[in-house]
XYZ file of C-alpha atoms in Angstrom:
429
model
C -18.432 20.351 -16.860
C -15.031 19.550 -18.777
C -15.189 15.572 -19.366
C -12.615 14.345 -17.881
C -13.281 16.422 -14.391
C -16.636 14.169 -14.597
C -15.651 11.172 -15.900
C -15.067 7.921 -14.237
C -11.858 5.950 -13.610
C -12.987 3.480 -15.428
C -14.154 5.078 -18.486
C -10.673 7.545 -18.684
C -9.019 4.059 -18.607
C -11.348 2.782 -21.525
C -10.968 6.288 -23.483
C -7.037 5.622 -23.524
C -7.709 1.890 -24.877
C -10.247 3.170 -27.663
C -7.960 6.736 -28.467
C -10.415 8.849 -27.677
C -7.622 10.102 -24.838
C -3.914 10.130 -23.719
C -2.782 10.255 -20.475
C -0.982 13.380 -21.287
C -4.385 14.992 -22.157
C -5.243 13.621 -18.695
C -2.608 14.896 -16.721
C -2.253 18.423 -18.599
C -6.195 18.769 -17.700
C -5.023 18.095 -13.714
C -1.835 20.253 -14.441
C -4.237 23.585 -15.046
C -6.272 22.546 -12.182
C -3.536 23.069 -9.411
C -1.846 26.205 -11.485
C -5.209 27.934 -11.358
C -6.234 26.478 -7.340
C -4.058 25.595 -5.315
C -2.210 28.424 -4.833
C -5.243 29.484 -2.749
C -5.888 25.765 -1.054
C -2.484 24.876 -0.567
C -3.564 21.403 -0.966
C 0.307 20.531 -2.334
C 3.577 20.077 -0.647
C 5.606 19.141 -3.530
C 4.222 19.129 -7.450
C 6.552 19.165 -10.911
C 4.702 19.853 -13.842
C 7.677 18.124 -15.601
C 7.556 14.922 -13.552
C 4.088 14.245 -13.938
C 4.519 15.412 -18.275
C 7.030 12.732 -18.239
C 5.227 9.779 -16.525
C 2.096 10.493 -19.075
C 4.369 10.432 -22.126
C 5.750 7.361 -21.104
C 2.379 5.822 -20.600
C 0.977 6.875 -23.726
C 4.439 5.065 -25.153
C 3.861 2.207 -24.123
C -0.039 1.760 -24.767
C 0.485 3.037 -28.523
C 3.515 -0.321 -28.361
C 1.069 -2.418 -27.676
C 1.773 -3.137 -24.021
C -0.590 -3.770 -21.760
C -2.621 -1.525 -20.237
C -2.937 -1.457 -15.863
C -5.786 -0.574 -14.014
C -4.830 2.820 -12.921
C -2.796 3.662 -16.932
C -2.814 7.179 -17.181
C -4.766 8.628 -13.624
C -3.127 10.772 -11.505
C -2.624 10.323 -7.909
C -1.629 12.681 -5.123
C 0.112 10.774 -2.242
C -0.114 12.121 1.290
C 3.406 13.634 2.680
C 4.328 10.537 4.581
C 4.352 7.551 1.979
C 7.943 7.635 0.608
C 8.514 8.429 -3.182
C 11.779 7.550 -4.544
C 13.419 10.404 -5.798
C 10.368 12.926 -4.680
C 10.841 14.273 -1.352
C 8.772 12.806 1.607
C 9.280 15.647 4.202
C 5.896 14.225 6.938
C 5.030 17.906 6.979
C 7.764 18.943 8.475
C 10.281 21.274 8.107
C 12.621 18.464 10.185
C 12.339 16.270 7.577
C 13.204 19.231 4.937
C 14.748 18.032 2.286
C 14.724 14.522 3.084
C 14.491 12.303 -0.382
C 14.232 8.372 0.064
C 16.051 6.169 -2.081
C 12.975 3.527 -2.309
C 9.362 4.131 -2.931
C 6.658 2.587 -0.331
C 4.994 -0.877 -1.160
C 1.938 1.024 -2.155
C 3.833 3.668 -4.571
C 4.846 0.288 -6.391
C 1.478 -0.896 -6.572
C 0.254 2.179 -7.962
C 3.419 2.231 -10.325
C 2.798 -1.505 -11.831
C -1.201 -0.388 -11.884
C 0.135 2.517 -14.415
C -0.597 5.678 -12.184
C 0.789 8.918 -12.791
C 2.403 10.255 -8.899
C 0.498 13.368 -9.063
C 2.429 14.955 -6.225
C 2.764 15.299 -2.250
C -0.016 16.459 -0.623
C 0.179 18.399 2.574
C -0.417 16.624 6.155
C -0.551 18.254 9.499
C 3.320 17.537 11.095
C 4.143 14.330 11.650
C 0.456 13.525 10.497
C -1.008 14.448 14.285
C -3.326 17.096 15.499
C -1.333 20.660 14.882
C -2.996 22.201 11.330
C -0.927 22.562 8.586
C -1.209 25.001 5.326
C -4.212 23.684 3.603
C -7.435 25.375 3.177
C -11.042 23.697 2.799
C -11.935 24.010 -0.908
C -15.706 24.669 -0.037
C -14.495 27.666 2.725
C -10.848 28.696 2.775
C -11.613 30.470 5.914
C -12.255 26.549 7.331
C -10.162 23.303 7.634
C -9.915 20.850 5.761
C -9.411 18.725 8.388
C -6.682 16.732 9.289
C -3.636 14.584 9.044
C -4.579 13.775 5.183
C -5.470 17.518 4.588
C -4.085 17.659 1.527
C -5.217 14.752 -0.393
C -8.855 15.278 0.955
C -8.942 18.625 -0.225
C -7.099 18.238 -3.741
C -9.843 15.876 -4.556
C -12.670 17.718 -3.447
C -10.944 20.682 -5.531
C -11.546 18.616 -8.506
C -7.645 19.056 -8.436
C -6.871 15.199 -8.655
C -9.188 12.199 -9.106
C -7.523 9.811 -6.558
C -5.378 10.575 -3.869
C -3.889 8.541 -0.395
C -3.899 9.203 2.876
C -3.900 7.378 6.256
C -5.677 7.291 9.289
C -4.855 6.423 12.786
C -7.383 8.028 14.335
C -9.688 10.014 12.136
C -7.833 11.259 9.440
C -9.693 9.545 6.461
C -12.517 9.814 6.989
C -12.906 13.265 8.894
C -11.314 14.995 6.007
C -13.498 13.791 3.650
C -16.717 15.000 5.634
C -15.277 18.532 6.153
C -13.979 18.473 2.555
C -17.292 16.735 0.828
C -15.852 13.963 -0.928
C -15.973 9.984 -0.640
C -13.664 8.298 0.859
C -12.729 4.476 2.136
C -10.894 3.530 5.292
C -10.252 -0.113 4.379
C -9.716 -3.028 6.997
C -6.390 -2.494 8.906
C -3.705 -3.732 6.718
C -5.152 -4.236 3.833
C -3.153 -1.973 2.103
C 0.330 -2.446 2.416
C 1.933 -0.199 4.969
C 5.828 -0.561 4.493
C 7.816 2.681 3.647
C 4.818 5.313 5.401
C 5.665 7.218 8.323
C 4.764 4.589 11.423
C 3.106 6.267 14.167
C 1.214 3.037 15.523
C 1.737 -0.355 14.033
C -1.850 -1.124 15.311
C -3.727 1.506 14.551
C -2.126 3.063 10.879
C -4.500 2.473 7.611
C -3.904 4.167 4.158
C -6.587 4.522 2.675
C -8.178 6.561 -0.456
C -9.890 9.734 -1.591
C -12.071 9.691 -5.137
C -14.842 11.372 -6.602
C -17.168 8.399 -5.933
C -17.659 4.982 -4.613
C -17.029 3.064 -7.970
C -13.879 4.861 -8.349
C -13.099 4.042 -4.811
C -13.810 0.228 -5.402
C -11.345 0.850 -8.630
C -8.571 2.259 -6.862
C -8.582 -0.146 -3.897
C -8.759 -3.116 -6.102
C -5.598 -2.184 -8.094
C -3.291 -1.322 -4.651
C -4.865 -3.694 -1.830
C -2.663 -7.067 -0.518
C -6.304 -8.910 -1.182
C -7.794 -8.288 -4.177
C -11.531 -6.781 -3.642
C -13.746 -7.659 -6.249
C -17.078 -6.138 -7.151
C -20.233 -7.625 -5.204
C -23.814 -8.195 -6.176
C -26.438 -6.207 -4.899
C -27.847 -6.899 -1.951
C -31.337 -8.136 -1.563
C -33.572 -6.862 1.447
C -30.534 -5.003 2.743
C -30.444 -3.934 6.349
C -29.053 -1.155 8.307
C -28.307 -0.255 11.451
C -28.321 3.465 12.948
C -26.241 4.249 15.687
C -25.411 6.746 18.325
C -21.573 6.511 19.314
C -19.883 7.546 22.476
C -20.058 11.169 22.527
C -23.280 11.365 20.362
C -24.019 14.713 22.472
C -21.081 16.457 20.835
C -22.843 16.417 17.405
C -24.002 18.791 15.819
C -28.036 19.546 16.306
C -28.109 19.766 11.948
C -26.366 16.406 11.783
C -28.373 14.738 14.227
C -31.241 16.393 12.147
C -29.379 14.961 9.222
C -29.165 11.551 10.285
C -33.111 11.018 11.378
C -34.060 12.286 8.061
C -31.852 9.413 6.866
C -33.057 7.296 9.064
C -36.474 7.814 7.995
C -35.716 7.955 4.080
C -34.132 4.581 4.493
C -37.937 3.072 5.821
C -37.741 -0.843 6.705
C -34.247 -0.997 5.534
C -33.418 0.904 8.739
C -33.675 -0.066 12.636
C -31.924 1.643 15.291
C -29.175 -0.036 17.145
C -27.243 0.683 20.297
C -23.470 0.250 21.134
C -22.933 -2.132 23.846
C -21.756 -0.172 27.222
C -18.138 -1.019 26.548
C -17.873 1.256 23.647
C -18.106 4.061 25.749
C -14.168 3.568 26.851
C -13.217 2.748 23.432
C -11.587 6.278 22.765
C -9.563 5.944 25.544
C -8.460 2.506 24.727
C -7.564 3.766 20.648
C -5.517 6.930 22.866
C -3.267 4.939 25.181
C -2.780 2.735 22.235
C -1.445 5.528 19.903
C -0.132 7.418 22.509
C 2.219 4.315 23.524
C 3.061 3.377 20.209
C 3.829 6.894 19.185
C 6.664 7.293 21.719
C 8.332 4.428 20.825
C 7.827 5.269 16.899
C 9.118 8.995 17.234
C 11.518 7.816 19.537
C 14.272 9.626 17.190
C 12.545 13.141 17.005
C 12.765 13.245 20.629
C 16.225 12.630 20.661
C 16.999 15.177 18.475
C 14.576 17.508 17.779
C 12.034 17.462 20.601
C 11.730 21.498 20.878
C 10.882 21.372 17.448
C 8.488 19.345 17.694
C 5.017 20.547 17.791
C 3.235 20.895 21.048
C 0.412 18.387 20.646
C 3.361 16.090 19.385
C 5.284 16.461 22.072
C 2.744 16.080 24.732
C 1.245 12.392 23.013
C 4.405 11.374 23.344
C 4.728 12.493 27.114
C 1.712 10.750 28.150
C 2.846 7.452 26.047
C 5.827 7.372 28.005
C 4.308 7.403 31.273
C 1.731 4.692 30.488
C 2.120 1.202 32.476
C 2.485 -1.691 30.151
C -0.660 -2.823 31.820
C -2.379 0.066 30.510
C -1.068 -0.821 27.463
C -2.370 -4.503 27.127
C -5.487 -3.689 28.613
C -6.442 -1.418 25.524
C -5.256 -3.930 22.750
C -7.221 -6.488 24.926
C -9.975 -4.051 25.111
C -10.225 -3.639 21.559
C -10.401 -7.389 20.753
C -13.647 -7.216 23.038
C -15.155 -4.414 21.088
C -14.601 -6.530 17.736
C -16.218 -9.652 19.657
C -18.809 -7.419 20.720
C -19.702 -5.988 17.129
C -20.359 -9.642 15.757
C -23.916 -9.748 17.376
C -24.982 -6.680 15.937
C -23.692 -7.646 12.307
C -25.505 -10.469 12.422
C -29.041 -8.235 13.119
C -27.814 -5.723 9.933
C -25.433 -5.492 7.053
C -23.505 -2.783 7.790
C -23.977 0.485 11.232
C -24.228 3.971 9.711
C -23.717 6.931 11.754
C -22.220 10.609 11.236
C -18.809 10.545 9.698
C -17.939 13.638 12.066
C -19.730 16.325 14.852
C -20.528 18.585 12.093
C -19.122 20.577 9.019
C -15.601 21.727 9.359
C -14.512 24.064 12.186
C -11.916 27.323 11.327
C -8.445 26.958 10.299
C -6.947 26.787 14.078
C -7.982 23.163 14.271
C -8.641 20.297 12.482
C -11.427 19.169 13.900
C -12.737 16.386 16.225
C -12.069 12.830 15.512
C -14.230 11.041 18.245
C -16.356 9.149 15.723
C -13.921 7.739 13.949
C -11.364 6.313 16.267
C -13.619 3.265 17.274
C -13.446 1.670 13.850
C -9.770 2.450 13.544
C -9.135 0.506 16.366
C -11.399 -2.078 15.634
C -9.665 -2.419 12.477
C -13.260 -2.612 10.103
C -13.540 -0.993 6.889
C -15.717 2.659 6.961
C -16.381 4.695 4.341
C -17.629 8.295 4.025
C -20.356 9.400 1.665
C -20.865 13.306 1.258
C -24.883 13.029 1.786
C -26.088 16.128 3.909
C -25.217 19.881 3.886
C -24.818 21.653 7.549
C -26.574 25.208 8.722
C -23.343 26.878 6.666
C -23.807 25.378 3.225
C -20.874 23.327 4.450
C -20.947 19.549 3.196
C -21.260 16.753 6.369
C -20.572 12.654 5.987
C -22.287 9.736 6.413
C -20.255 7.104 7.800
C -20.644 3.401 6.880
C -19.262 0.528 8.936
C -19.540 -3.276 7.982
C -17.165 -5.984 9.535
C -13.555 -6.729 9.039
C -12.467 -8.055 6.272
C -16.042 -7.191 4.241
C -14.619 -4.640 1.870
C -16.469 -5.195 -0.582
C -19.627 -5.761 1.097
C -18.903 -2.317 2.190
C -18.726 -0.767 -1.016
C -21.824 -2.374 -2.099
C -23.810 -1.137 0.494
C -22.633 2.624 -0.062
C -23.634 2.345 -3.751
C -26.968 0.845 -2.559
C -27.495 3.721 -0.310
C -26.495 6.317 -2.562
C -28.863 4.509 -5.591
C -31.574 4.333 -3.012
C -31.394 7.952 -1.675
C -31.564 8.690 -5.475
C -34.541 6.934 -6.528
C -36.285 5.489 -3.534
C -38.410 2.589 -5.113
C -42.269 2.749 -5.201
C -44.274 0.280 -2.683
């Protein structure tokens, strides 16, 4: 394997510092990696080999100055087709939006910026980053999705075509993409990324979140861009975990539920099975009307214009939003503060819930899959990640999905690296 396809964040940063690299050598090694895949995975909606040539000389400028070097100098990063780039257009999958070019990048594109990241490109999402499946193809199958909205940036990094890449999630679309697609991937706390200048389909529910190659690099990225900075915990002594069964448990696969009581059982003491208290069962619906609601008022100025462009699942969200009762509406949000009150007695019995990260491996290219076990911790707002541990009946890779409380980050983090150490090199009685 080429070094820098296997390398680290952190140790492409230090290779810059000692020399050893440039961040031109960086991004020409990414360059060849979308010329020679992508046009089969389609993972891009907008890339300039130019752009991204220029961003790395200017890097490797300033580091040979003497200026100092940020967290991110010299890695590329592919930004889902909703966060607005300055200059680069931000089109939401759409061909509505063709063309259309923002004057201002998002809050996070000027994190990434000051951290010293090279903007890889736009990645594909579904339209309007909602159900209907756009262009991209599953690395691992091209005959299967790669899931959806952040289709693009899940599959560009399981590719092996970038080594970080955004993407948000108001339902599923972290975290369900990087199951199908076989890489890790972090749905922090709600809002603790910043959210200004991305496409806002609920100001509730919307997360960005990140794609990488592993959890360290995930811990890297998230520390660099997040409104709280997330440092790096200790390990965790006599750590506990609890298995779940979520709402909807029957709609998993029978090789994942295989998948998870072989976990289960590799995990020994450290695991005890849990149950959801009754009122999770409704949660789905709750995170639905919630979007739904939110999404009418949001795309309020595609229906106006454009509503028989609109896709049909688009179209009929909205439709049901607008015929929801305010009641309705403040029931849910009041709903989901009981599921958060709910989860602190079962946090305070483990460290963090594990359960699948979706039904199965990833379904053909007419869909992009089903999200029901990842809405709950969107609208709870807690931080989930998604580590690519089992393999389904089709060779296809399937997540593990890892839940600690709200505002535990880094706890989270910690734990996947403990798991993943563990499954490693289980220790000796």
């Amino acid at each position: 394997m080429h070094p820098i396809k296997s390398a680290s964040i952190s140790d492409l940063i230090t290779k810059q510092i000692t020399g050893e690299l440039s961040a031109q050598e960086i991004a020409d090694f990414f360059i060849a990696e979308v010329e020679a895949q992508d046009k089969h995975i389609q993972a891009f909606s907008w890339f300039s080999t130019e752009n991204v040539r220029y961003q790395a000389k200017l890097l490797d400028e300033q580091r040979l100055n003497g200026e100092p070097i940020g967290p991110l100098h010299g890695i590329p990063v592919g930004l889902k087709d909703i966060i607005n780039t300055a200059s680069i257009p931000t089109e939401n999958g759409s061909h509505i939006d063709a063309g259309r070019v923002p004057t201002d990048d998002a809050e996070v594109v000027r994190k990434l910026r000051t951290a010293g990241a090279i903007i890889f490109g736009k990645t594909r999402t579904t339209p309007f980053a909602f159900l209907t499946p756009c262009e991209t193809r599953n690395p691992n199958n091209l005959k299967r999705t790669p899931g959806g909205s952040s289709s693009g940036s899940a599959a560009a990094v399981a590719a092996g075509m970038l080594p970080l890449a955004l993407g948000t999630q108001t339902g599923g679309s972290i975290i369900r993409p990087a199951s199908f697609c076989g890489v890790h991937a972090i749905k922090p706390s709600f809002d603790l990324i910043p959210r200004e200048g991305v496409l806002l389909q609920s100001w509730t529910l919307d997360t960005i979140g990140i794609f990488a190659r592993s959890t360290n690099d995930l811990s890297w990225c998230l520390s660099a861009i997040s409104n709280t900075k997330v440092e790096q915990q200790a390990s965790i002594r006599q750590l506990r975990l609890g298995v779940i069964e979520p709402p909807h448990y029957d709609r998993a696969s029978r090789t994942m539920k295989i998948a998870m009581k072989q976990l289960a059982t590799e995990l020994g003491d450290q695991a005890i099975r849990l149950d959801l208290p009754e009122l999770f069962q409704s949660a789905p619906r709750a995170r639905e009307i919630i979007n739904f609601a939110e999404m009418a008022i949001c795309y309020e100025r595609y229906i106006a214009k454009h509503e028989s462009e609109l896709p049909i699942e688009v179209r009929s969200a909205i439709a049901q939003g607008e015929k929801l009762k305010a009641l309705e509406y403040l029931m849910a949000l009041s709903h989901r503060d009981l599921l958060n009150s709910a989860l602190s007695p079962l946090f305070e019995q483990v460290d963090a819930l594990l359960m699948p990260a979706a039904i199965g491996e990833a379904p053909g290219l007419d869909t992009t899959g089903d999200a029901i076990f990842n809405g709950i911790w969107t609208l709870c707002g807690t931080p989930v990640i998604n580590l690519p541990m089992f393999q389904g009946d089709s060779g296809l890779p399937m997540g593990l999905q890892i839940i600690c409380p709200r505002g535990e980050d880094a706890k989270l983090l910690q734990v996947a690296r403990q798991i993943e150490q563990w499954i490693k090199t289980p220790p000796t009685a």
